[in-house]
mmCIF file with all atom_site columns, C-alpha atoms in Angstrom:
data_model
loop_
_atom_site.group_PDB
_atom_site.id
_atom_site.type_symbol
_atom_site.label_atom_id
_atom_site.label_alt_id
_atom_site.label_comp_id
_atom_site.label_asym_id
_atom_site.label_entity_id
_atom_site.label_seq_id
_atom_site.pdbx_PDB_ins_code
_atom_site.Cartn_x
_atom_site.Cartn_y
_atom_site.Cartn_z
_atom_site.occupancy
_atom_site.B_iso_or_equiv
_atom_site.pdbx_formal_charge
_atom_site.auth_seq_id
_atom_site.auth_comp_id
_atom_site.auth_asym_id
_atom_site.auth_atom_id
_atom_site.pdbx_PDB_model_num
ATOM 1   C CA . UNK A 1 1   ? 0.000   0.000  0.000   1.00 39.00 ? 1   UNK A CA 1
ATOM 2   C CA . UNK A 1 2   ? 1.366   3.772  -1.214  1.00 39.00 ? 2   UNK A CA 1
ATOM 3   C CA . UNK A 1 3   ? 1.215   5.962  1.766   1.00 40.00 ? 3   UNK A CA 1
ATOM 4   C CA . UNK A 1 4   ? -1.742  8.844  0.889   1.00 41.00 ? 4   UNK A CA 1
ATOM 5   C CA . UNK A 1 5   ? 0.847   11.220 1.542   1.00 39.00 ? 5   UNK A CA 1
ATOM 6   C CA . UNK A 1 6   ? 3.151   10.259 -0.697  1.00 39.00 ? 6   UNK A CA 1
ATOM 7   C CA . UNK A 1 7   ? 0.714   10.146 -3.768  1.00 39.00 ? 7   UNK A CA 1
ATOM 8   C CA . UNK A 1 8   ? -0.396  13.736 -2.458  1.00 37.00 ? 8   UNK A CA 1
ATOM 9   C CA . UNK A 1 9   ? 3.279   15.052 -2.285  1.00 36.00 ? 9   UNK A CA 1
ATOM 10  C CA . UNK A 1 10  ? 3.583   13.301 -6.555  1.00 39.00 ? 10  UNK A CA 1
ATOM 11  C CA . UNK A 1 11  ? 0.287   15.361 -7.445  1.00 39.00 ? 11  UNK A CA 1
ATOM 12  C CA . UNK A 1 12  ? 1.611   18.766 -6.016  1.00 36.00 ? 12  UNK A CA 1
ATOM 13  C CA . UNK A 1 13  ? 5.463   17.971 -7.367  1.00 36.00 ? 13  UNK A CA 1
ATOM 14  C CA . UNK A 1 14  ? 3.478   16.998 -10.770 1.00 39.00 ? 14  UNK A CA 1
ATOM 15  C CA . UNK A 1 15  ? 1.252   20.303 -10.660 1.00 40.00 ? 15  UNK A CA 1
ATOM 16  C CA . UNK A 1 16  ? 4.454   22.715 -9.743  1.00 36.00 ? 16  UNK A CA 1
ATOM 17  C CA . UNK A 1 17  ? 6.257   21.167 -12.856 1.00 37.00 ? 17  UNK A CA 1
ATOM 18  C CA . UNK A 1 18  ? 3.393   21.861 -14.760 1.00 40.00 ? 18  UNK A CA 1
ATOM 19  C CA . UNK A 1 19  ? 3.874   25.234 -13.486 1.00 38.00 ? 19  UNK A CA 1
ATOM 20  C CA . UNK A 1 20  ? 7.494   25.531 -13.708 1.00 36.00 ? 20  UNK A CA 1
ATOM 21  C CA . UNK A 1 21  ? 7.669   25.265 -16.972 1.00 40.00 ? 21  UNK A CA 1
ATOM 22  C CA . UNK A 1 22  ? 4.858   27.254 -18.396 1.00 41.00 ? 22  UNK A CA 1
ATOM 23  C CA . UNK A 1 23  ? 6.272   29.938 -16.437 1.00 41.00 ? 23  UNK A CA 1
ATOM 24  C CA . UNK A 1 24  ? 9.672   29.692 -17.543 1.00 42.00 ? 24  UNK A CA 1
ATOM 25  C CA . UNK A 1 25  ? 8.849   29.818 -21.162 1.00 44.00 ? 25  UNK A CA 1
ATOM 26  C CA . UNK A 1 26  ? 9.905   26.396 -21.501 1.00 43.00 ? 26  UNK A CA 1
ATOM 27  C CA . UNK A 1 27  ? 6.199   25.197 -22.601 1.00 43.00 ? 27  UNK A CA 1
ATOM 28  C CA . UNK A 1 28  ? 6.374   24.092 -26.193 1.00 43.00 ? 28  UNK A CA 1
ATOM 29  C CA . UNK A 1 29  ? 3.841   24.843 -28.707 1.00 44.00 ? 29  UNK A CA 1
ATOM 30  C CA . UNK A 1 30  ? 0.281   25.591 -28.030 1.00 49.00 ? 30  UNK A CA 1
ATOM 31  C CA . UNK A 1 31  ? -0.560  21.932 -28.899 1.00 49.00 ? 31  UNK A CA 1
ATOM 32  C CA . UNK A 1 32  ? 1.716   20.174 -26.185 1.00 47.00 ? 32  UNK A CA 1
ATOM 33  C CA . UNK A 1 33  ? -0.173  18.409 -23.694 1.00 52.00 ? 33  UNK A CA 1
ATOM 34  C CA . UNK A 1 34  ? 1.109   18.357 -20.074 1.00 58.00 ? 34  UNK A CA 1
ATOM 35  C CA . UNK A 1 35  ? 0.589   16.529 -17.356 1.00 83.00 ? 35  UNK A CA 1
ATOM 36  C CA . UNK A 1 36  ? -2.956  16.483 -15.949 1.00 95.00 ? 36  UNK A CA 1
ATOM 37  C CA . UNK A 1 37  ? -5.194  16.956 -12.953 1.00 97.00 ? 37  UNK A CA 1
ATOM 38  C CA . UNK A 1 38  ? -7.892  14.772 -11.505 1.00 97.00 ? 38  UNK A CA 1
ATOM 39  C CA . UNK A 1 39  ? -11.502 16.149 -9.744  1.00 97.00 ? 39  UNK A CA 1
ATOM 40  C CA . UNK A 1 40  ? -12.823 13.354 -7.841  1.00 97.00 ? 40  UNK A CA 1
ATOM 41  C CA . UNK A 1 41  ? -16.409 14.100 -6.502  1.00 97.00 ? 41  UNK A CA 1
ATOM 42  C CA . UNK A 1 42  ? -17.663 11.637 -3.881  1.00 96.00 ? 42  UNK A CA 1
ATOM 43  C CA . UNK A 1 43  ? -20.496 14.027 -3.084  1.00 95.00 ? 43  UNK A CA 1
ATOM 44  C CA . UNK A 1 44  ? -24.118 14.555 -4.516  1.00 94.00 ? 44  UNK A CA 1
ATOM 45  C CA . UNK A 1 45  ? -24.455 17.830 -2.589  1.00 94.00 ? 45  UNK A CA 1
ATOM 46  C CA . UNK A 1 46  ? -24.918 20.703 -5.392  1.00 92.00 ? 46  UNK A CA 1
ATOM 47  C CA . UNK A 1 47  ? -22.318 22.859 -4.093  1.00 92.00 ? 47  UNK A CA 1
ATOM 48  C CA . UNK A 1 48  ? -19.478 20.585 -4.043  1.00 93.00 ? 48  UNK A CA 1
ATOM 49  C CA . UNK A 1 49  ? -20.762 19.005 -7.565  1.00 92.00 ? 49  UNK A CA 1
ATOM 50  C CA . UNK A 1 50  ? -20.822 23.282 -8.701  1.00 92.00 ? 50  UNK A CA 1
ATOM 51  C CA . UNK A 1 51  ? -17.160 23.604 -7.303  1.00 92.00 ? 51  UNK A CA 1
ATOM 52  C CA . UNK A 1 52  ? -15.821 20.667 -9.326  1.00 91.00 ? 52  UNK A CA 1
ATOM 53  C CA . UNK A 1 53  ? -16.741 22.039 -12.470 1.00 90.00 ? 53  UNK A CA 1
ATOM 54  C CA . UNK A 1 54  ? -15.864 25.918 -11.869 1.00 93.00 ? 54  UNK A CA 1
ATOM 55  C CA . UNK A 1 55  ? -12.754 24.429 -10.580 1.00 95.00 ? 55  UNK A CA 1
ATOM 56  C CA . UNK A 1 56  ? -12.040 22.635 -13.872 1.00 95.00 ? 56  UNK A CA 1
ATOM 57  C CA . UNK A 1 57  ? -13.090 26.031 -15.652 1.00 94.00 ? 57  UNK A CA 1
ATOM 58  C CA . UNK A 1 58  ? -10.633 27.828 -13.660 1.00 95.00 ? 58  UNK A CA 1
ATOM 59  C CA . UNK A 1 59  ? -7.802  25.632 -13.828 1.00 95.00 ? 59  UNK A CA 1
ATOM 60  C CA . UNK A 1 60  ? -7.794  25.164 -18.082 1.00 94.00 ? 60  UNK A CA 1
ATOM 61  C CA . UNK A 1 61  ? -8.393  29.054 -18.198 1.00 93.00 ? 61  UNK A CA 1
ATOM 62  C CA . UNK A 1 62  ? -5.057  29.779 -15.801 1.00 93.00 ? 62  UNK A CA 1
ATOM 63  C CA . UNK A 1 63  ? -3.325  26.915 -17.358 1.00 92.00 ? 63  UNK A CA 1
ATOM 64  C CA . UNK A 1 64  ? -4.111  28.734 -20.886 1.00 91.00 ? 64  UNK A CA 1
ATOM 65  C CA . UNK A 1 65  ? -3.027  32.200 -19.622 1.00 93.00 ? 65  UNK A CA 1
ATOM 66  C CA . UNK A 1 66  ? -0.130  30.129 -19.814 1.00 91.00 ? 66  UNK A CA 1
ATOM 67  C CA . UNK A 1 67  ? 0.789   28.790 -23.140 1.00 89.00 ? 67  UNK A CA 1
ATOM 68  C CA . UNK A 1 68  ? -0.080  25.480 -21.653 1.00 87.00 ? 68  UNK A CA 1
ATOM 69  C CA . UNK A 1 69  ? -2.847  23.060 -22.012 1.00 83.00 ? 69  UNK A CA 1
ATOM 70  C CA . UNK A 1 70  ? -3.532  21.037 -19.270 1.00 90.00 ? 70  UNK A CA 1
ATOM 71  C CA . UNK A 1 71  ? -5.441  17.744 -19.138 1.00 95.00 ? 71  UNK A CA 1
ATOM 72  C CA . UNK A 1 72  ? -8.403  17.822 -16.830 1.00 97.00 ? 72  UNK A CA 1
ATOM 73  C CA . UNK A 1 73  ? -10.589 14.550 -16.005 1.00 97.00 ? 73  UNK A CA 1
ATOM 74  C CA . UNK A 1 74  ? -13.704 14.544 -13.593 1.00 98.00 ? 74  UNK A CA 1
ATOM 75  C CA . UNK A 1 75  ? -13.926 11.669 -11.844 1.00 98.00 ? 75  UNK A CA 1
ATOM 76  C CA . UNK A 1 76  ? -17.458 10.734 -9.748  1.00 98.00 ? 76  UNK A CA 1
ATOM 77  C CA . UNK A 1 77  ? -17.855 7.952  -7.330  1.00 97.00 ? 77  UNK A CA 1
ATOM 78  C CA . UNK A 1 78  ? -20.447 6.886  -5.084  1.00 97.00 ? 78  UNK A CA 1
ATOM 79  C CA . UNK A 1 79  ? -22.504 9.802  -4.021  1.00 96.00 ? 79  UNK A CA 1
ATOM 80  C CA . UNK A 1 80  ? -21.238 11.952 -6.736  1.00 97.00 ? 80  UNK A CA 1
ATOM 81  C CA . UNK A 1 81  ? -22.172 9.923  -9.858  1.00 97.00 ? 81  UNK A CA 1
ATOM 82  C CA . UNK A 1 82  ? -25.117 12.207 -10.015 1.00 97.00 ? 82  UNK A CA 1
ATOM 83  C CA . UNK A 1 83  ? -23.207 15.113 -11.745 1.00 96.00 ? 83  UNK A CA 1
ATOM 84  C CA . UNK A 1 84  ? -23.090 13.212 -14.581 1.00 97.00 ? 84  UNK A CA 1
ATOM 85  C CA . UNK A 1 85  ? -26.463 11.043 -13.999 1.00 97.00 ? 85  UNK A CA 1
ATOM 86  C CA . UNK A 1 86  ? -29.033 12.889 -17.363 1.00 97.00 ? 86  UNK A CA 1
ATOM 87  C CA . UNK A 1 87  ? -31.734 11.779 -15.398 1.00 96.00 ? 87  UNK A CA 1
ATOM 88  C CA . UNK A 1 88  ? -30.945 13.597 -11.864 1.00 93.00 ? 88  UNK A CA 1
ATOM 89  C CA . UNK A 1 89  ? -27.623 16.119 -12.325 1.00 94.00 ? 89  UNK A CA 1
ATOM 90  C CA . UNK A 1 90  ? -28.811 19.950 -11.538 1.00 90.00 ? 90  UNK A CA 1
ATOM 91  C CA . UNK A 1 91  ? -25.545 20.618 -14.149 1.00 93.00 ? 91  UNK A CA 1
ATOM 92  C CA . UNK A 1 92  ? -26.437 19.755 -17.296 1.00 93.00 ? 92  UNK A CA 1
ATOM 93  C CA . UNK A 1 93  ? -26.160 22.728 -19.125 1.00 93.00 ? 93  UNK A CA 1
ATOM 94  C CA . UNK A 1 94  ? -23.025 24.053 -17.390 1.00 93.00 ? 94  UNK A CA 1
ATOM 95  C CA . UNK A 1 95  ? -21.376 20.426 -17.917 1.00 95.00 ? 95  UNK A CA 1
ATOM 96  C CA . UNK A 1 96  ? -22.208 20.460 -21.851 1.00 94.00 ? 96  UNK A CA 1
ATOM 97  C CA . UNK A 1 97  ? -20.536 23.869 -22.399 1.00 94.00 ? 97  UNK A CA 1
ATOM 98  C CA . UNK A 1 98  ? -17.565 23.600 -20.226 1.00 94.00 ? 98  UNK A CA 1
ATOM 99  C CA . UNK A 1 99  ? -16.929 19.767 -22.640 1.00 93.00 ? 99  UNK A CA 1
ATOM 100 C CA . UNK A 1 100 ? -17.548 22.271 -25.865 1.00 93.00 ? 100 UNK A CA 1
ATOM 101 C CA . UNK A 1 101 ? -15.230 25.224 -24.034 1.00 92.00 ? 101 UNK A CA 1
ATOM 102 C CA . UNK A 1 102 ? -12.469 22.907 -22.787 1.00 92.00 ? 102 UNK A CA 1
ATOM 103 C CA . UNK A 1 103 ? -11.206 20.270 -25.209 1.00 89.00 ? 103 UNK A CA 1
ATOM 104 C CA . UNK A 1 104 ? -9.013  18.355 -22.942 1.00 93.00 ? 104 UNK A CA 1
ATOM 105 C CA . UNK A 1 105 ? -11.633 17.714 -20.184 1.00 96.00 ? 105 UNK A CA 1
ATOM 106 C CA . UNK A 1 106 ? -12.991 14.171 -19.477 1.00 97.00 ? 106 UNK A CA 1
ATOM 107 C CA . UNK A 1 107 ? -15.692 13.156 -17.361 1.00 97.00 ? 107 UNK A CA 1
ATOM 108 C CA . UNK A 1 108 ? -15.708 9.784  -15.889 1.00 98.00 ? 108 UNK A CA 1
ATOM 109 C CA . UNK A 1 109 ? -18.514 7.828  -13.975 1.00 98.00 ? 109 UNK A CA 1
ATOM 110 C CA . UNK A 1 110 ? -17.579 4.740  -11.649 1.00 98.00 ? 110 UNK A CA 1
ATOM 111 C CA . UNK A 1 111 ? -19.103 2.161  -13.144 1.00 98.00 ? 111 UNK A CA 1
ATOM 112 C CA . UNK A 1 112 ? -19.557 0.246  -9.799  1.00 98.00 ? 112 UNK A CA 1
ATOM 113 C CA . UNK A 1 113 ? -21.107 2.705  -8.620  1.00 98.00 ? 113 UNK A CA 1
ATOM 114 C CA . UNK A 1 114 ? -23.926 3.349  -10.986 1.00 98.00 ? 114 UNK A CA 1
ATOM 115 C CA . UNK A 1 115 ? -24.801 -0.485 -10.627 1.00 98.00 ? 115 UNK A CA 1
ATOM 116 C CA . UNK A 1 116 ? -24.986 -0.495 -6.598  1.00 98.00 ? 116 UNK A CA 1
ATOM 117 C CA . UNK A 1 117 ? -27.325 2.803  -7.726  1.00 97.00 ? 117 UNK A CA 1
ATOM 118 C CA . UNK A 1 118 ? -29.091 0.394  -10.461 1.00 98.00 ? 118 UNK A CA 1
ATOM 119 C CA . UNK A 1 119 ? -29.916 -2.304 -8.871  1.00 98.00 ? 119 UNK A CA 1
ATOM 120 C CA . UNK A 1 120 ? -31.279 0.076  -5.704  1.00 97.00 ? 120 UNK A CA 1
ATOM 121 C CA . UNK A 1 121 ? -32.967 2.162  -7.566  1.00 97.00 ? 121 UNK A CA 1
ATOM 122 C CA . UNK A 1 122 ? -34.480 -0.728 -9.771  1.00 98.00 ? 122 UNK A CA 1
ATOM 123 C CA . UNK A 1 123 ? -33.327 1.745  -13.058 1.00 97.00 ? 123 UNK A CA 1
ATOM 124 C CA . UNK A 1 124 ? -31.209 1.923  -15.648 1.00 97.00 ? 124 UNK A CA 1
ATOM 125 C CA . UNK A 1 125 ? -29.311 5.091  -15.313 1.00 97.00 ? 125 UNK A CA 1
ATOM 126 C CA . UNK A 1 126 ? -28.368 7.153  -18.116 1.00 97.00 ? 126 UNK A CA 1
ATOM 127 C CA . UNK A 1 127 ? -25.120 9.124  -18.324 1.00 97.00 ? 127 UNK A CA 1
ATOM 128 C CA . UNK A 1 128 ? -25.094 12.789 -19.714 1.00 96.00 ? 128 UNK A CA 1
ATOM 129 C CA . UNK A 1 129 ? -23.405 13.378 -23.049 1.00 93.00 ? 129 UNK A CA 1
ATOM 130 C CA . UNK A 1 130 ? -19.758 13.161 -23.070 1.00 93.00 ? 130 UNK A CA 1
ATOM 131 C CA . UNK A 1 131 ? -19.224 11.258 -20.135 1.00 96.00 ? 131 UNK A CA 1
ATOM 132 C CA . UNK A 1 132 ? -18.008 7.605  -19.918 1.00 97.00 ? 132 UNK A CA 1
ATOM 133 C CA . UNK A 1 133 ? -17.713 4.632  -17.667 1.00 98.00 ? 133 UNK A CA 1
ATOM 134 C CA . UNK A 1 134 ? -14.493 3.533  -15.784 1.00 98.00 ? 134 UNK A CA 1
ATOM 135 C CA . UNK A 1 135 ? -14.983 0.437  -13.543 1.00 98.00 ? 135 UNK A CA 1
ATOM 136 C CA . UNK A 1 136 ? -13.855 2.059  -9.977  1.00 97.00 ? 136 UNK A CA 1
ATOM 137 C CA . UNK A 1 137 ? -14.017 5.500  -9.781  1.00 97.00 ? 137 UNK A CA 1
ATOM 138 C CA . UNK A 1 138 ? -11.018 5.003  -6.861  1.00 97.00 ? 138 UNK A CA 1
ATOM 139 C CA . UNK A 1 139 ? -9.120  3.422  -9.043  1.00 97.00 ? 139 UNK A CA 1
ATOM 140 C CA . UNK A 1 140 ? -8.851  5.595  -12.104 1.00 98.00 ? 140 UNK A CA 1
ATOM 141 C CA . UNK A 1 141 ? -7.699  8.759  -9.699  1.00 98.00 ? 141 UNK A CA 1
ATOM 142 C CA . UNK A 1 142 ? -5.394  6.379  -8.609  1.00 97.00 ? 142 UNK A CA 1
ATOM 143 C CA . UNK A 1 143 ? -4.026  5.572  -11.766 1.00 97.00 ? 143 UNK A CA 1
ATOM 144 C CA . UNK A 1 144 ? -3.590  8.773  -12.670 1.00 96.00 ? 144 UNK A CA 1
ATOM 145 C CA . UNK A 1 145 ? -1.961  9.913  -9.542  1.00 95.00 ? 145 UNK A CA 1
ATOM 146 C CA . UNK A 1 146 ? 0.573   7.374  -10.571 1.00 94.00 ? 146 UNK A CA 1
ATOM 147 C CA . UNK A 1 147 ? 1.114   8.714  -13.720 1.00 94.00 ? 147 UNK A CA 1
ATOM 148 C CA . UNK A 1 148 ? 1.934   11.834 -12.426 1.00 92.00 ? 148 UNK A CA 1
ATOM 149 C CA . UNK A 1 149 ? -1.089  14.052 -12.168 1.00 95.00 ? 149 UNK A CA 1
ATOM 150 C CA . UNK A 1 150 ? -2.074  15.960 -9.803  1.00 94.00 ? 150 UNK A CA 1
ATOM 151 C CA . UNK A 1 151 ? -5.192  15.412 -7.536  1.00 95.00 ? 151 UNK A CA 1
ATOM 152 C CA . UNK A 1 152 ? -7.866  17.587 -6.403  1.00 95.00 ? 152 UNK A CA 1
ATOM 153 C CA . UNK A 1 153 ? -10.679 16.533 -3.762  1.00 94.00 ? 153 UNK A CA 1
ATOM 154 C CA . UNK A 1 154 ? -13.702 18.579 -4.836  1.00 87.00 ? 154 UNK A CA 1
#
């Protein structure tokens, strides 16, 4: 087992190179991708669902201010599959223009948890445009951590 702190110490190291060298001029072209950042939201509490996606807005405009574009994925688990449920997410409209607005965002649904939600809510739930399935939410931001990006906890 990684030590939480050590994957959160990778994600900030990860974010200040991302940083370091947009700032430094050292960026290359306009169509270099950099490292990314992850969103996880665990919640289905409007606010916290809200400050995912402004946070995703603010971090591709600052990253763009830049030179740099910076790859952004929005993961939900438990709780938080909602954002992206098309059936019960108070979002939709902000979530399809900020996908149009920001080429480089993903957003990711745990696909575990939208069968514990099935099978309790006896439905079959459908997923807003644009967003896709990954089979533990946990997992992918783990995986991603690992691969060097950074990690916010909306």
């Amino acid at each position: 087992m990684i030590p939480s702190n050590r994957l959160s110490r990778r994600g900030l190291v990860a974010g200040a190179s991302i940083f370091t060298a947009a700032a430094s001029g050292a960026a290359a072209k306009e169509d270099r991708l950099v490292d990314g950042v992850v969103i996880l939201i665990d919640s289905n509490e409007p606010y916290v669902m809200g400050h995912a996606i402004s946070y995703s807005a603010n971090l591709a405009k600052h990253f763009a201010e830049k030179g740099a574009k910076l790859q952004i994925e929005v993961v939900a688990n438990g709780k938080g599959i909602e954002v992206f449920r098309a059936d019960k997410t108070p979002l939709a409209e902000p979530l399809a223009t900020l996908r149009q607005a920001v080429p480089n965002l993903a957003y990711s649904m745990c696909a575990s948890s939208k069968t514990i939600a099935e099978a309790k809510e006896h439905i079959s739930i459908p997923l807003i445009s644009g967003a896709n399935l990954v089979p533990f939410g946990i997992g992918r931001v783990v995986d991603l951590q690992l691969k060097g990006w950074a990690y916010i906890h909306a």
